[in-house]
Amino acid sequence: METPYRLHYAPDNASLVIRLALDEMGLPYETALVDRTRNAQDGAAYRALNPNGLIPVLETPQGPIFETAAILLWLADTHAQMAPAPDSPDRAAFLKWLFFASNTLHSDLRILFYAEKYIAPAQAETLRAGIRPRLRQHLTRLDALAQEAPDWFSADHPSVLTFYVACMMRWMALYPAKADRSWYQLADTPYLQKILMQLEPHPSTRAAIAAEGLGVTPFTSPTYANPPEGSAT
């Protein structure tokens, strides 16, 4: 690599969160497209980096890292940016919400997006209907956190958590493409809505828009990525 980092990505996948963090931190990096139209994520070369075959992977001088939250936390700690320091009194609160985003919200989103992987296809819509109230509850809790306005969950000095949640809210508005998405209304979470609006003019957001074809309002009024080699994971 000519730079310290290589991000294996597909447009509008979880790699988008890592791209935003890298750009927000001002870090040089290369990108390598994981062509999902050819199932490159299941190929031997990619599985050697991430045996789970999920996107993203970040190659680093310390080896490849997978799992979105792990990459985010490693970058934040390595570069002392976008997260409370390990000795900060805010660290515990930040960590619990970062892992809530990863282990609870993102996990439930995967069930919504890929219900057929968890249950017989004929029952997929029933599973989706059951998971939507949970997702609304998650958003309500995050909106209450945004109302409290901790420094590490704001748009003024966004943390890795801020961008992580913004991307997941983008995906809620778009995916799955042929399912009912009327359950998600951005106006229902006004404090989160304000954060998303403030994130859109950030240089890191504008760079991601240009790189992945995300449209001019990728968080508040999103459109599908163009080119559409991926879907949210």
PDB file of C-alpha atoms in Angstrom:
ATOM      1  CA  MET A   1       0.000   0.000   0.000  1.00  0.00           C
ATOM      2  CA  GLU A   2       1.160   3.538  -0.738  1.00  0.00           C
ATOM      3  CA  THR A   3      -0.865   4.806   2.241  1.00  0.00           C
ATOM      4  CA  PRO A   4      -1.239   3.381   5.761  1.00  0.00           C
ATOM      5  CA  TYR A   5      -4.796   2.225   5.055  1.00  0.00           C
ATOM      6  CA  ARG A   6      -6.760   0.435   2.366  1.00  0.00           C
ATOM      7  CA  LEU A   7     -10.550   0.397   2.719  1.00  0.00           C
ATOM      8  CA  HIS A   8     -12.371  -2.472   1.060  1.00  0.00           C
ATOM      9  CA  TYR A   9     -15.767  -1.015   0.269  1.00  0.00           C
ATOM     10  CA  ALA A  10     -18.945  -1.182  -1.761  1.00  0.00           C
ATOM     11  CA  PRO A  11     -21.167   1.865  -2.293  1.00  0.00           C
ATOM     12  CA  ASP A  12     -23.650   2.396   0.535  1.00  0.00           C
ATOM     13  CA  ASN A  13     -22.382  -0.532   2.578  1.00  0.00           C
ATOM     14  CA  ALA A  14     -21.137  -0.269   6.150  1.00  0.00           C
ATOM     15  CA  SER A  15     -17.814   0.773   4.612  1.00  0.00           C
ATOM     16  CA  LEU A  16     -19.441   4.188   4.145  1.00  0.00           C
ATOM     17  CA  VAL A  17     -19.135   4.776   7.897  1.00  0.00           C
ATOM     18  CA  ILE A  18     -15.408   4.030   7.764  1.00  0.00           C
ATOM     19  CA  ARG A  19     -14.902   6.284   4.746  1.00  0.00           C
ATOM     20  CA  LEU A  20     -16.584   9.152   6.580  1.00  0.00           C
ATOM     21  CA  ALA A  21     -14.432   8.602   9.674  1.00  0.00           C
ATOM     22  CA  LEU A  22     -11.198   8.445   7.653  1.00  0.00           C
ATOM     23  CA  ASP A  23     -12.066  11.644   5.814  1.00  0.00           C
ATOM     24  CA  GLU A  24     -13.236  13.424   8.971  1.00  0.00           C
ATOM     25  CA  MET A  25      -9.914  12.539  10.626  1.00  0.00           C
ATOM     26  CA  GLY A  26      -7.982  13.747   7.582  1.00  0.00           C
ATOM     27  CA  LEU A  27      -6.237  10.391   7.098  1.00  0.00           C
ATOM     28  CA  PRO A  28      -4.844   9.265   3.735  1.00  0.00           C
ATOM     29  CA  TYR A  29      -6.201   5.959   2.468  1.00  0.00           C
ATOM     30  CA  GLU A  30      -6.726   3.849  -0.631  1.00  0.00           C
ATOM     31  CA  THR A  31      -9.949   2.123  -1.619  1.00  0.00           C
ATOM     32  CA  ALA A  32     -10.598  -1.272  -3.158  1.00  0.00           C
ATOM     33  CA  LEU A  33     -14.053  -2.021  -4.539  1.00  0.00           C
ATOM     34  CA  VAL A  34     -15.661  -5.256  -3.388  1.00  0.00           C
ATOM     35  CA  ASP A  35     -17.855  -5.966  -6.407  1.00  0.00           C
ATOM     36  CA  ARG A  36     -21.027  -7.400  -4.937  1.00  0.00           C
ATOM     37  CA  THR A  37     -22.512  -7.888  -8.409  1.00  0.00           C
ATOM     38  CA  ARG A  38     -19.934 -10.675  -8.769  1.00  0.00           C
ATOM     39  CA  ASN A  39     -20.103 -11.796  -5.130  1.00  0.00           C
ATOM     40  CA  ALA A  40     -16.499 -10.739  -4.623  1.00  0.00           C
ATOM     41  CA  GLN A  41     -17.148 -10.710  -0.868  1.00  0.00           C
ATOM     42  CA  ASP A  42     -17.417 -14.502  -1.050  1.00  0.00           C
ATOM     43  CA  GLY A  43     -14.190 -14.971  -2.996  1.00  0.00           C
ATOM     44  CA  ALA A  44     -11.062 -16.498  -1.518  1.00  0.00           C
ATOM     45  CA  ALA A  45      -9.080 -13.243  -1.638  1.00  0.00           C
ATOM     46  CA  TYR A  46     -11.648 -11.310   0.357  1.00  0.00           C
ATOM     47  CA  ARG A  47     -12.378 -14.166   2.748  1.00  0.00           C
ATOM     48  CA  ALA A  48      -8.666 -14.193   3.570  1.00  0.00           C
ATOM     49  CA  LEU A  49      -9.153 -10.671   4.934  1.00  0.00           C
ATOM     50  CA  ASN A  50     -12.548 -11.288   6.540  1.00  0.00           C
ATOM     51  CA  PRO A  51     -13.611 -14.926   6.869  1.00  0.00           C
ATOM     52  CA  ASN A  52     -17.190 -13.762   7.448  1.00  0.00           C
ATOM     53  CA  GLY A  53     -17.366 -12.244   3.971  1.00  0.00           C
ATOM     54  CA  LEU A  54     -18.851  -8.976   5.222  1.00  0.00           C
ATOM     55  CA  ILE A  55     -17.960  -5.431   4.241  1.00  0.00           C
ATOM     56  CA  PRO A  56     -15.921  -3.472   5.341  1.00  0.00           C
ATOM     57  CA  VAL A  57     -12.328  -4.472   5.890  1.00  0.00           C
ATOM     58  CA  LEU A  58      -9.669  -1.901   6.686  1.00  0.00           C
ATOM     59  CA  GLU A  59      -6.102  -2.984   5.965  1.00  0.00           C
ATOM     60  CA  THR A  60      -3.701  -1.364   8.430  1.00  0.00           C
ATOM     61  CA  PRO A  61      -0.008  -1.663   9.321  1.00  0.00           C
ATOM     62  CA  GLN A  62      -1.202  -3.964  12.128  1.00  0.00           C
ATOM     63  CA  GLY A  63      -3.134  -6.218   9.775  1.00  0.00           C
ATOM     64  CA  PRO A  64      -6.696  -6.248   8.418  1.00  0.00           C
ATOM     65  CA  ILE A  65      -9.531  -5.264  10.733  1.00  0.00           C
ATOM     66  CA  PHE A  66     -13.169  -6.200  10.201  1.00  0.00           C
ATOM     67  CA  GLU A  67     -16.386  -5.368  12.094  1.00  0.00           C
ATOM     68  CA  THR A  68     -17.506  -1.760  11.727  1.00  0.00           C
ATOM     69  CA  ALA A  69     -17.414  -0.807  15.405  1.00  0.00           C
ATOM     70  CA  ALA A  70     -13.989  -2.400  15.871  1.00  0.00           C
ATOM     71  CA  ILE A  71     -12.560  -0.399  12.973  1.00  0.00           C
ATOM     72  CA  LEU A  72     -14.136   2.810  14.240  1.00  0.00           C
ATOM     73  CA  LEU A  73     -12.873   2.370  17.784  1.00  0.00           C
ATOM     74  CA  TRP A  74      -9.385   1.376  16.597  1.00  0.00           C
ATOM     75  CA  LEU A  75      -9.145   4.455  14.365  1.00  0.00           C
ATOM     76  CA  ALA A  76     -10.454   6.760  17.079  1.00  0.00           C
ATOM     77  CA  ASP A  77      -7.987   5.463  19.662  1.00  0.00           C
ATOM     78  CA  THR A  78      -5.042   5.227  17.273  1.00  0.00           C
ATOM     79  CA  HIS A  79      -5.456   8.810  16.084  1.00  0.00           C
ATOM     80  CA  ALA A  80      -6.970  10.327  19.241  1.00  0.00           C
ATOM     81  CA  GLN A  81      -9.914  11.721  17.301  1.00  0.00           C
ATOM     82  CA  MET A  82     -13.691  11.378  17.145  1.00  0.00           C
ATOM     83  CA  ALA A  83     -14.132   9.667  20.527  1.00  0.00           C
ATOM     84  CA  PRO A  84     -13.523  10.452  24.198  1.00  0.00           C
ATOM     85  CA  ALA A  85     -10.031   9.425  25.279  1.00  0.00           C
ATOM     86  CA  PRO A  86      -9.680   6.179  27.276  1.00  0.00           C
ATOM     87  CA  ASP A  87      -9.158   8.170  30.483  1.00  0.00           C
ATOM     88  CA  SER A  88     -12.032  10.601  29.827  1.00  0.00           C
ATOM     89  CA  PRO A  89     -15.030  10.587  32.206  1.00  0.00           C
ATOM     90  CA  ASP A  90     -17.199  10.437  29.048  1.00  0.00           C
ATOM     91  CA  ARG A  91     -15.593   7.238  27.807  1.00  0.00           C
ATOM     92  CA  ALA A  92     -17.980   4.753  29.451  1.00  0.00           C
ATOM     93  CA  ALA A  93     -21.102   6.494  28.157  1.00  0.00           C
ATOM     94  CA  PHE A  94     -19.635   6.749  24.669  1.00  0.00           C
ATOM     95  CA  LEU A  95     -18.703   3.068  24.601  1.00  0.00           C
ATOM     96  CA  LYS A  96     -22.079   1.814  25.726  1.00  0.00           C
ATOM     97  CA  TRP A  97     -23.833   3.758  22.972  1.00  0.00           C
ATOM     98  CA  LEU A  98     -21.277   2.814  20.327  1.00  0.00           C
ATOM     99  CA  PHE A  99     -21.858  -0.853  21.073  1.00  0.00           C
ATOM    100  CA  PHE A 100     -25.608  -0.312  21.307  1.00  0.00           C
ATOM    101  CA  ALA A 101     -25.372   1.044  17.759  1.00  0.00           C
ATOM    102  CA  SER A 102     -23.326  -1.936  16.633  1.00  0.00           C
ATOM    103  CA  ASN A 103     -24.720  -4.874  18.593  1.00  0.00           C
ATOM    104  CA  THR A 104     -28.372  -3.834  18.838  1.00  0.00           C
ATOM    105  CA  LEU A 105     -29.364  -1.291  16.201  1.00  0.00           C
ATOM    106  CA  HIS A 106     -27.168  -2.555  13.364  1.00  0.00           C
ATOM    107  CA  SER A 107     -27.972  -6.177  14.170  1.00  0.00           C
ATOM    108  CA  ASP A 108     -31.700  -5.486  14.038  1.00  0.00           C
ATOM    109  CA  LEU A 109     -31.242  -3.614  10.773  1.00  0.00           C
ATOM    110  CA  ARG A 110     -29.617  -6.659   9.237  1.00  0.00           C
ATOM    111  CA  ILE A 111     -32.723  -8.656  10.141  1.00  0.00           C
ATOM    112  CA  LEU A 112     -34.869  -6.016   8.436  1.00  0.00           C
ATOM    113  CA  PHE A 113     -32.689  -5.946   5.324  1.00  0.00           C
ATOM    114  CA  TYR A 114     -32.018  -9.667   5.034  1.00  0.00           C
ATOM    115  CA  ALA A 115     -34.964 -11.341   6.741  1.00  0.00           C
ATOM    116  CA  GLU A 116     -34.745 -14.245   4.297  1.00  0.00           C
ATOM    117  CA  LYS A 117     -31.391 -15.213   5.830  1.00  0.00           C
ATOM    118  CA  TYR A 118     -32.998 -15.635   9.258  1.00  0.00           C
ATOM    119  CA  ILE A 119     -36.310 -17.309   8.439  1.00  0.00           C
ATOM    120  CA  ALA A 120     -38.116 -19.079   5.614  1.00  0.00           C
ATOM    121  CA  PRO A 121     -38.750 -16.617   2.752  1.00  0.00           C
ATOM    122  CA  ALA A 122     -42.511 -17.046   3.076  1.00  0.00           C
ATOM    123  CA  GLN A 123     -42.298 -15.647   6.621  1.00  0.00           C
ATOM    124  CA  ALA A 124     -39.835 -12.846   5.897  1.00  0.00           C
ATOM    125  CA  GLU A 125     -42.406 -10.054   5.886  1.00  0.00           C
ATOM    126  CA  THR A 126     -43.783 -11.233   9.220  1.00  0.00           C
ATOM    127  CA  LEU A 127     -40.293 -11.021  10.688  1.00  0.00           C
ATOM    128  CA  ARG A 128     -39.803  -7.563   9.218  1.00  0.00           C
ATOM    129  CA  ALA A 129     -43.109  -6.417  10.699  1.00  0.00           C
ATOM    130  CA  GLY A 130     -41.953  -7.650  14.091  1.00  0.00           C
ATOM    131  CA  ILE A 131     -38.574  -5.914  13.976  1.00  0.00           C
ATOM    132  CA  ARG A 132     -39.832  -2.464  12.935  1.00  0.00           C
ATOM    133  CA  PRO A 133     -41.265  -1.535  16.376  1.00  0.00           C
ATOM    134  CA  ARG A 134     -37.894  -2.439  17.919  1.00  0.00           C
ATOM    135  CA  LEU A 135     -36.123  -0.158  15.471  1.00  0.00           C
ATOM    136  CA  ARG A 136     -38.489   2.695  16.261  1.00  0.00           C
ATOM    137  CA  GLN A 137     -37.758   2.170  19.949  1.00  0.00           C
ATOM    138  CA  HIS A 138     -34.019   2.256  19.283  1.00  0.00           C
ATOM    139  CA  LEU A 139     -34.410   5.544  17.431  1.00  0.00           C
ATOM    140  CA  THR A 140     -36.482   7.017  20.246  1.00  0.00           C
ATOM    141  CA  ARG A 141     -33.686   6.232  22.696  1.00  0.00           C
ATOM    142  CA  LEU A 142     -31.059   7.725  20.425  1.00  0.00           C
ATOM    143  CA  ASP A 143     -33.193  10.828  19.929  1.00  0.00           C
ATOM    144  CA  ALA A 144     -33.316  11.267  23.711  1.00  0.00           C
ATOM    145  CA  LEU A 145     -29.525  10.959  23.761  1.00  0.00           C
ATOM    146  CA  ALA A 146     -29.263  13.585  21.023  1.00  0.00           C
ATOM    147  CA  GLN A 147     -31.495  15.882  23.076  1.00  0.00           C
ATOM    148  CA  GLU A 148     -28.994  15.610  25.934  1.00  0.00           C
ATOM    149  CA  ALA A 149     -26.371  16.780  23.420  1.00  0.00           C
ATOM    150  CA  PRO A 150     -23.197  15.186  24.759  1.00  0.00           C
ATOM    151  CA  ASP A 151     -20.107  16.433  22.933  1.00  0.00           C
ATOM    152  CA  TRP A 152     -19.480  12.955  21.521  1.00  0.00           C
ATOM    153  CA  PHE A 153     -22.925  12.722  19.918  1.00  0.00           C
ATOM    154  CA  SER A 154     -23.294  15.961  18.040  1.00  0.00           C
ATOM    155  CA  ALA A 155     -22.661  17.435  14.608  1.00  0.00           C
ATOM    156  CA  ASP A 156     -20.379  20.222  15.826  1.00  0.00           C
ATOM    157  CA  HIS A 157     -17.610  17.752  16.669  1.00  0.00           C
ATOM    158  CA  PRO A 158     -18.934  14.456  15.319  1.00  0.00           C
ATOM    159  CA  SER A 159     -17.683  11.233  16.811  1.00  0.00           C
ATOM    160  CA  VAL A 160     -17.513   7.910  15.031  1.00  0.00           C
ATOM    161  CA  LEU A 161     -20.852   7.144  16.687  1.00  0.00           C
ATOM    162  CA  THR A 162     -22.461  10.229  15.122  1.00  0.00           C
ATOM    163  CA  PHE A 163     -21.615   9.140  11.609  1.00  0.00           C
ATOM    164  CA  TYR A 164     -22.470   5.505  12.344  1.00  0.00           C
ATOM    165  CA  VAL A 165     -26.002   6.414  13.394  1.00  0.00           C
ATOM    166  CA  ALA A 166     -26.387   8.843  10.477  1.00  0.00           C
ATOM    167  CA  CYS A 167     -25.556   6.098   7.981  1.00  0.00           C
ATOM    168  CA  MET A 168     -27.950   3.640   9.574  1.00  0.00           C
ATOM    169  CA  MET A 169     -30.735   6.203   9.430  1.00  0.00           C
ATOM    170  CA  ARG A 170     -29.946   6.713   5.760  1.00  0.00           C
ATOM    171  CA  TRP A 171     -30.352   2.990   5.174  1.00  0.00           C
ATOM    172  CA  MET A 172     -33.633   2.852   7.081  1.00  0.00           C
ATOM    173  CA  ALA A 173     -35.062   5.343   4.598  1.00  0.00           C
ATOM    174  CA  LEU A 174     -33.946   3.297   1.580  1.00  0.00           C
ATOM    175  CA  TYR A 175     -33.792  -0.425   2.316  1.00  0.00           C
ATOM    176  CA  PRO A 176     -35.045  -3.013   1.674  1.00  0.00           C
ATOM    177  CA  ALA A 177     -35.983  -1.562  -1.669  1.00  0.00           C
ATOM    178  CA  LYS A 178     -39.279  -3.417  -2.173  1.00  0.00           C
ATOM    179  CA  ALA A 179     -40.551  -3.457   1.405  1.00  0.00           C
ATOM    180  CA  ASP A 180     -42.774  -1.061   3.333  1.00  0.00           C
ATOM    181  CA  ARG A 181     -40.682   1.765   4.746  1.00  0.00           C
ATOM    182  CA  SER A 182     -43.532   3.988   5.921  1.00  0.00           C
ATOM    183  CA  TRP A 183     -42.625   3.071   9.525  1.00  0.00           C
ATOM    184  CA  TYR A 184     -39.552   5.325   9.286  1.00  0.00           C
ATOM    185  CA  GLN A 185     -40.267   9.047   9.486  1.00  0.00           C
ATOM    186  CA  LEU A 186     -37.288  11.285  10.130  1.00  0.00           C
ATOM    187  CA  ALA A 187     -39.488  13.967  11.683  1.00  0.00           C
ATOM    188  CA  ASP A 188     -40.357  11.538  14.494  1.00  0.00           C
ATOM    189  CA  THR A 189     -36.826  12.041  15.858  1.00  0.00           C
ATOM    190  CA  PRO A 190     -36.290  15.814  15.670  1.00  0.00           C
ATOM    191  CA  TYR A 191     -33.000  15.902  17.586  1.00  0.00           C
ATOM    192  CA  LEU A 192     -31.491  13.250  15.359  1.00  0.00           C
ATOM    193  CA  GLN A 193     -32.905  15.053  12.344  1.00  0.00           C
ATOM    194  CA  LYS A 194     -31.048  18.199  13.359  1.00  0.00           C
ATOM    195  CA  ILE A 195     -27.787  16.263  13.620  1.00  0.00           C
ATOM    196  CA  LEU A 196     -28.272  14.749  10.167  1.00  0.00           C
ATOM    197  CA  MET A 197     -28.970  18.153   8.649  1.00  0.00           C
ATOM    198  CA  GLN A 198     -25.812  19.572  10.204  1.00  0.00           C
ATOM    199  CA  LEU A 199     -23.670  16.659   9.031  1.00  0.00           C
ATOM    200  CA  GLU A 200     -24.567  17.013   5.367  1.00  0.00           C
ATOM    201  CA  PRO A 201     -22.417  20.111   4.654  1.00  0.00           C
ATOM    202  CA  HIS A 202     -19.334  18.556   6.330  1.00  0.00           C
ATOM    203  CA  PRO A 203     -16.384  18.168   3.957  1.00  0.00           C
ATOM    204  CA  SER A 204     -16.198  14.483   4.842  1.00  0.00           C
ATOM    205  CA  THR A 205     -19.842  14.010   3.847  1.00  0.00           C
ATOM    206  CA  ARG A 206     -19.331  15.886   0.589  1.00  0.00           C
ATOM    207  CA  ALA A 207     -16.311  13.697  -0.178  1.00  0.00           C
ATOM    208  CA  ALA A 208     -18.369  10.550   0.428  1.00  0.00           C
ATOM    209  CA  ILE A 209     -21.155  11.903  -1.790  1.00  0.00           C
ATOM    210  CA  ALA A 210     -18.674  12.382  -4.636  1.00  0.00           C
ATOM    211  CA  ALA A 211     -16.999   9.015  -4.111  1.00  0.00           C
ATOM    212  CA  GLU A 212     -20.137   6.877  -3.822  1.00  0.00           C
ATOM    213  CA  GLY A 213     -22.799   8.835  -5.696  1.00  0.00           C
ATOM    214  CA  LEU A 214     -25.003   9.383  -2.657  1.00  0.00           C
ATOM    215  CA  GLY A 215     -26.985  12.432  -3.781  1.00  0.00           C
ATOM    216  CA  VAL A 216     -26.986  15.927  -2.325  1.00  0.00           C
ATOM    217  CA  THR A 217     -28.855  15.101   0.909  1.00  0.00           C
ATOM    218  CA  PRO A 218     -27.595  11.619   1.797  1.00  0.00           C
ATOM    219  CA  PHE A 219     -28.957  11.562   5.358  1.00  0.00           C
ATOM    220  CA  THR A 220     -32.121  13.664   5.391  1.00  0.00           C
ATOM    221  CA  SER A 221     -33.566  12.812   1.976  1.00  0.00           C
ATOM    222  CA  PRO A 222     -31.450   9.974   0.635  1.00  0.00           C
ATOM    223  CA  THR A 223     -31.412   8.453  -2.827  1.00  0.00           C
ATOM    224  CA  TYR A 224     -29.862   5.176  -3.951  1.00  0.00           C
ATOM    225  CA  ALA A 225     -26.141   5.175  -4.586  1.00  0.00           C
ATOM    226  CA  ASN A 226     -25.043   5.612  -8.180  1.00  0.00           C
ATOM    227  CA  PRO A 227     -23.284   3.390  -9.173  1.00  0.00           C
ATOM    228  CA  PRO A 228     -25.260   0.843  -7.131  1.00  0.00           C
ATOM    229  CA  GLU A 229     -22.721  -1.975  -6.664  1.00  0.00           C
ATOM    230  CA  GLY A 230     -23.801  -2.558  -3.077  1.00  0.00           C
ATOM    231  CA  SER A 231     -26.638  -2.428  -0.628  1.00  0.00           C
ATOM    232  CA  ALA A 232     -26.526  -1.520   3.039  1.00  0.00           C
ATOM    233  CA  THR A 233     -24.977  -4.123   5.327  1.00  0.00           C
TER     234      THR A 233
END
